[in-house]
PDB file of C-alpha atoms in Angstrom:
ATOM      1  CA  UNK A1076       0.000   0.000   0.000  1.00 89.00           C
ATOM      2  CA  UNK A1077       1.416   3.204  -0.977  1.00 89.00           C
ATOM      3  CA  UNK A1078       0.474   7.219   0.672  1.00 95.00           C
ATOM      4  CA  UNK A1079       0.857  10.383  -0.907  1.00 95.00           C
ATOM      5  CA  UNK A1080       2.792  12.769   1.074  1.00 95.00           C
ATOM      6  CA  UNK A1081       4.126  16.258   0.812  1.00 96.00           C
ATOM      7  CA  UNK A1082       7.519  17.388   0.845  1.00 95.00           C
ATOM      8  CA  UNK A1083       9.102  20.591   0.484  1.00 96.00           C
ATOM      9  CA  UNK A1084      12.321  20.592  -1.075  1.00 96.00           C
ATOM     10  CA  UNK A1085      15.076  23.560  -2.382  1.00 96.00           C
ATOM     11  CA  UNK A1086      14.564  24.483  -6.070  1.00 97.00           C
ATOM     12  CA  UNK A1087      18.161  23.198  -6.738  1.00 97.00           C
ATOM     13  CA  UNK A1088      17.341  19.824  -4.930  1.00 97.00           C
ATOM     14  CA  UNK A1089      14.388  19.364  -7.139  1.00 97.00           C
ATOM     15  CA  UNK A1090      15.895  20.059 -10.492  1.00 97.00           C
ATOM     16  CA  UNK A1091      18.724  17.476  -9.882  1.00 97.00           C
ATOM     17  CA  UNK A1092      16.136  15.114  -8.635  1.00 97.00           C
ATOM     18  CA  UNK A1093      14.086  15.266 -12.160  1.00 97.00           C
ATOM     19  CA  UNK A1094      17.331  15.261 -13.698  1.00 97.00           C
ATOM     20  CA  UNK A1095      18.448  11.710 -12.079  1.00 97.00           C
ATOM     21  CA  UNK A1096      15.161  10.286 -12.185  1.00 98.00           C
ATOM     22  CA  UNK A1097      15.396  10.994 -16.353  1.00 98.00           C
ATOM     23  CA  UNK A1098      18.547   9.491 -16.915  1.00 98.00           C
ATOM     24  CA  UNK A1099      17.372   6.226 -14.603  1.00 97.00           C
ATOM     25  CA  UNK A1100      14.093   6.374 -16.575  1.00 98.00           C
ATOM     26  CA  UNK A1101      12.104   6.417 -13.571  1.00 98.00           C
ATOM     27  CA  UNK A1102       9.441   9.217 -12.150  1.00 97.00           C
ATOM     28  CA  UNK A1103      10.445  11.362  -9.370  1.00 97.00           C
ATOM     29  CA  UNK A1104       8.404   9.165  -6.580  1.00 96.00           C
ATOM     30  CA  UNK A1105       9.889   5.950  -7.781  1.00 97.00           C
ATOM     31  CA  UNK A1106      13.727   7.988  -7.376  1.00 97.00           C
ATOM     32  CA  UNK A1107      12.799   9.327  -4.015  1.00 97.00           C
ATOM     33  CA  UNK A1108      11.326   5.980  -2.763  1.00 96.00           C
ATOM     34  CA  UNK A1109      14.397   4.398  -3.357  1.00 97.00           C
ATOM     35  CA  UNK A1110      16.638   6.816  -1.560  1.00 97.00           C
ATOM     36  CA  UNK A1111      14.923   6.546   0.795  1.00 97.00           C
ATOM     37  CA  UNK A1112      15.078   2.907   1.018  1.00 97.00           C
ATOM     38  CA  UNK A1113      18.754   3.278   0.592  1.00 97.00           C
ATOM     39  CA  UNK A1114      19.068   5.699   2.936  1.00 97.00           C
ATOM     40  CA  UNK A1115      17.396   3.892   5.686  1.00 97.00           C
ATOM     41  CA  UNK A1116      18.868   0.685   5.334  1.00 97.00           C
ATOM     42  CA  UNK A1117      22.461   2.200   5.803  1.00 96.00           C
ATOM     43  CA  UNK A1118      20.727   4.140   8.838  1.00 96.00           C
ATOM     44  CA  UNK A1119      19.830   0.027  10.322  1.00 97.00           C
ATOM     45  CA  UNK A1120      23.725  -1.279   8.751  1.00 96.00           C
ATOM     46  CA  UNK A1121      25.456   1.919  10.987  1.00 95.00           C
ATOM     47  CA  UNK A1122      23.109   0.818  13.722  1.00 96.00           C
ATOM     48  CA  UNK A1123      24.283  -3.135  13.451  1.00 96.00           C
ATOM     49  CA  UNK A1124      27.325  -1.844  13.029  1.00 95.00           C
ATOM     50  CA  UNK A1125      27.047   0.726  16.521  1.00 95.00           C
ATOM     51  CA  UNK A1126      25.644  -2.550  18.113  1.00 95.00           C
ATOM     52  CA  UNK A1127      28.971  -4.389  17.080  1.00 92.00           C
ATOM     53  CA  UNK A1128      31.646  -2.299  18.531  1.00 91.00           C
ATOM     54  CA  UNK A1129      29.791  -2.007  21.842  1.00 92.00           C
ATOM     55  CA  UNK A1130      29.444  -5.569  22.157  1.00 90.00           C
ATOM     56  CA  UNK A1131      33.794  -5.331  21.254  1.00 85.00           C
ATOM     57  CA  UNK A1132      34.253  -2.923  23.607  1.00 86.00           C
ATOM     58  CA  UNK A1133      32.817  -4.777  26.250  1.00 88.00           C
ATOM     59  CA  UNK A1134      34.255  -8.359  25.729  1.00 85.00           C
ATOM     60  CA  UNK A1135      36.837  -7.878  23.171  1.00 78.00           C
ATOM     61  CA  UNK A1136      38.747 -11.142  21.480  1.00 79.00           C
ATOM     62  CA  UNK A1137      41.227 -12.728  22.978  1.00 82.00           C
ATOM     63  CA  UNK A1138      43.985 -13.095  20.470  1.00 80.00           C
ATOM     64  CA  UNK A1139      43.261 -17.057  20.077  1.00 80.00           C
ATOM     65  CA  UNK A1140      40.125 -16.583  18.416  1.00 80.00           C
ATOM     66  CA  UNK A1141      41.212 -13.865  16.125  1.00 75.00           C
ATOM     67  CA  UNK A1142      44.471 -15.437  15.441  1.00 78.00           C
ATOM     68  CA  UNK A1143      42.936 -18.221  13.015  1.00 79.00           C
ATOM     69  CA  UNK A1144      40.889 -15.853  10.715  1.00 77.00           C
ATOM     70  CA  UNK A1145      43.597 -13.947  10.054  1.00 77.00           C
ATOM     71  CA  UNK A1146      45.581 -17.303   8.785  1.00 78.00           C
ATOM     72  CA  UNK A1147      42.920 -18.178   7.207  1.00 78.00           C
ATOM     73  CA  UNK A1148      42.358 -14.808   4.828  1.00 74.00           C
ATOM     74  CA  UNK A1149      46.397 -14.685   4.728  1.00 75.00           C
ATOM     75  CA  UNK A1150      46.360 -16.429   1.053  1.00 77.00           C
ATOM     76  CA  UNK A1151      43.596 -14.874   0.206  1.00 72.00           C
ATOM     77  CA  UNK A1152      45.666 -11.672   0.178  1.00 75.00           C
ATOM     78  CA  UNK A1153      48.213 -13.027  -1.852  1.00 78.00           C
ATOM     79  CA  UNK A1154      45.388 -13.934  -4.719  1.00 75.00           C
ATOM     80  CA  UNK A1155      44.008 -10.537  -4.668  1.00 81.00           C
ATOM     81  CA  UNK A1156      47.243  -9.236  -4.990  1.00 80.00           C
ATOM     82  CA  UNK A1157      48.143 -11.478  -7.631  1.00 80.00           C
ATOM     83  CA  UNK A1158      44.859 -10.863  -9.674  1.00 82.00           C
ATOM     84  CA  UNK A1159      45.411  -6.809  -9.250  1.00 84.00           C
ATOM     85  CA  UNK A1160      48.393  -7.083 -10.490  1.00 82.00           C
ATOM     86  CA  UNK A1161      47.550  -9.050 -13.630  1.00 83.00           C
ATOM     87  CA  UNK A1162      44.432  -6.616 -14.000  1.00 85.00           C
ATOM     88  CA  UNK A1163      47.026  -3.461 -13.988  1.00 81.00           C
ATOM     89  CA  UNK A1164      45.038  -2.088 -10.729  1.00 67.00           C
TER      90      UNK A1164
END
């Protein structure tokens, strides 16, 4: 179910917003929905992310249990750097 709403926006604002939502073929609405959407789930990912480094802060790793991730991505490394080097990154 969708609601029509009101906004007020800056005259600048506007005319890059009917400018985007022309080059992505979309209307205005369907642009604005979907920064919104955007917008809101980084909003939740910062908040997960918030949520994380609390829980850190208050019971942080012990080296053990860190230690074998860290192996673990170690040759992963070296393929990245391998494949950016053949890609000329």
């Amino acid at each position: 179910m969708t609601t029509t709403i009101q906004i007020v926006l800056d005259k600048n604002l506007l005319k890059a917003a009917d400018i985007a939502a022309k080059q992505q073929h979309v209307n205005r609405s369907a642009l604005i929905r979907e920064a919104l959407q955007r917008h809101l789930k980084h909003l939740h990912e910062l908040q997960l992310e918030e949520q994380d480094r609390k829980g850190y802060r208050t019971k942080p790793q012990r080296e053990k249990e860190y230690r074998i991730w860290e192996e673990a991505a170690a040759p992963l490394d070296e393929v990245c750097a391998a494949l950016q080097f053949a890609l000329g990154c």
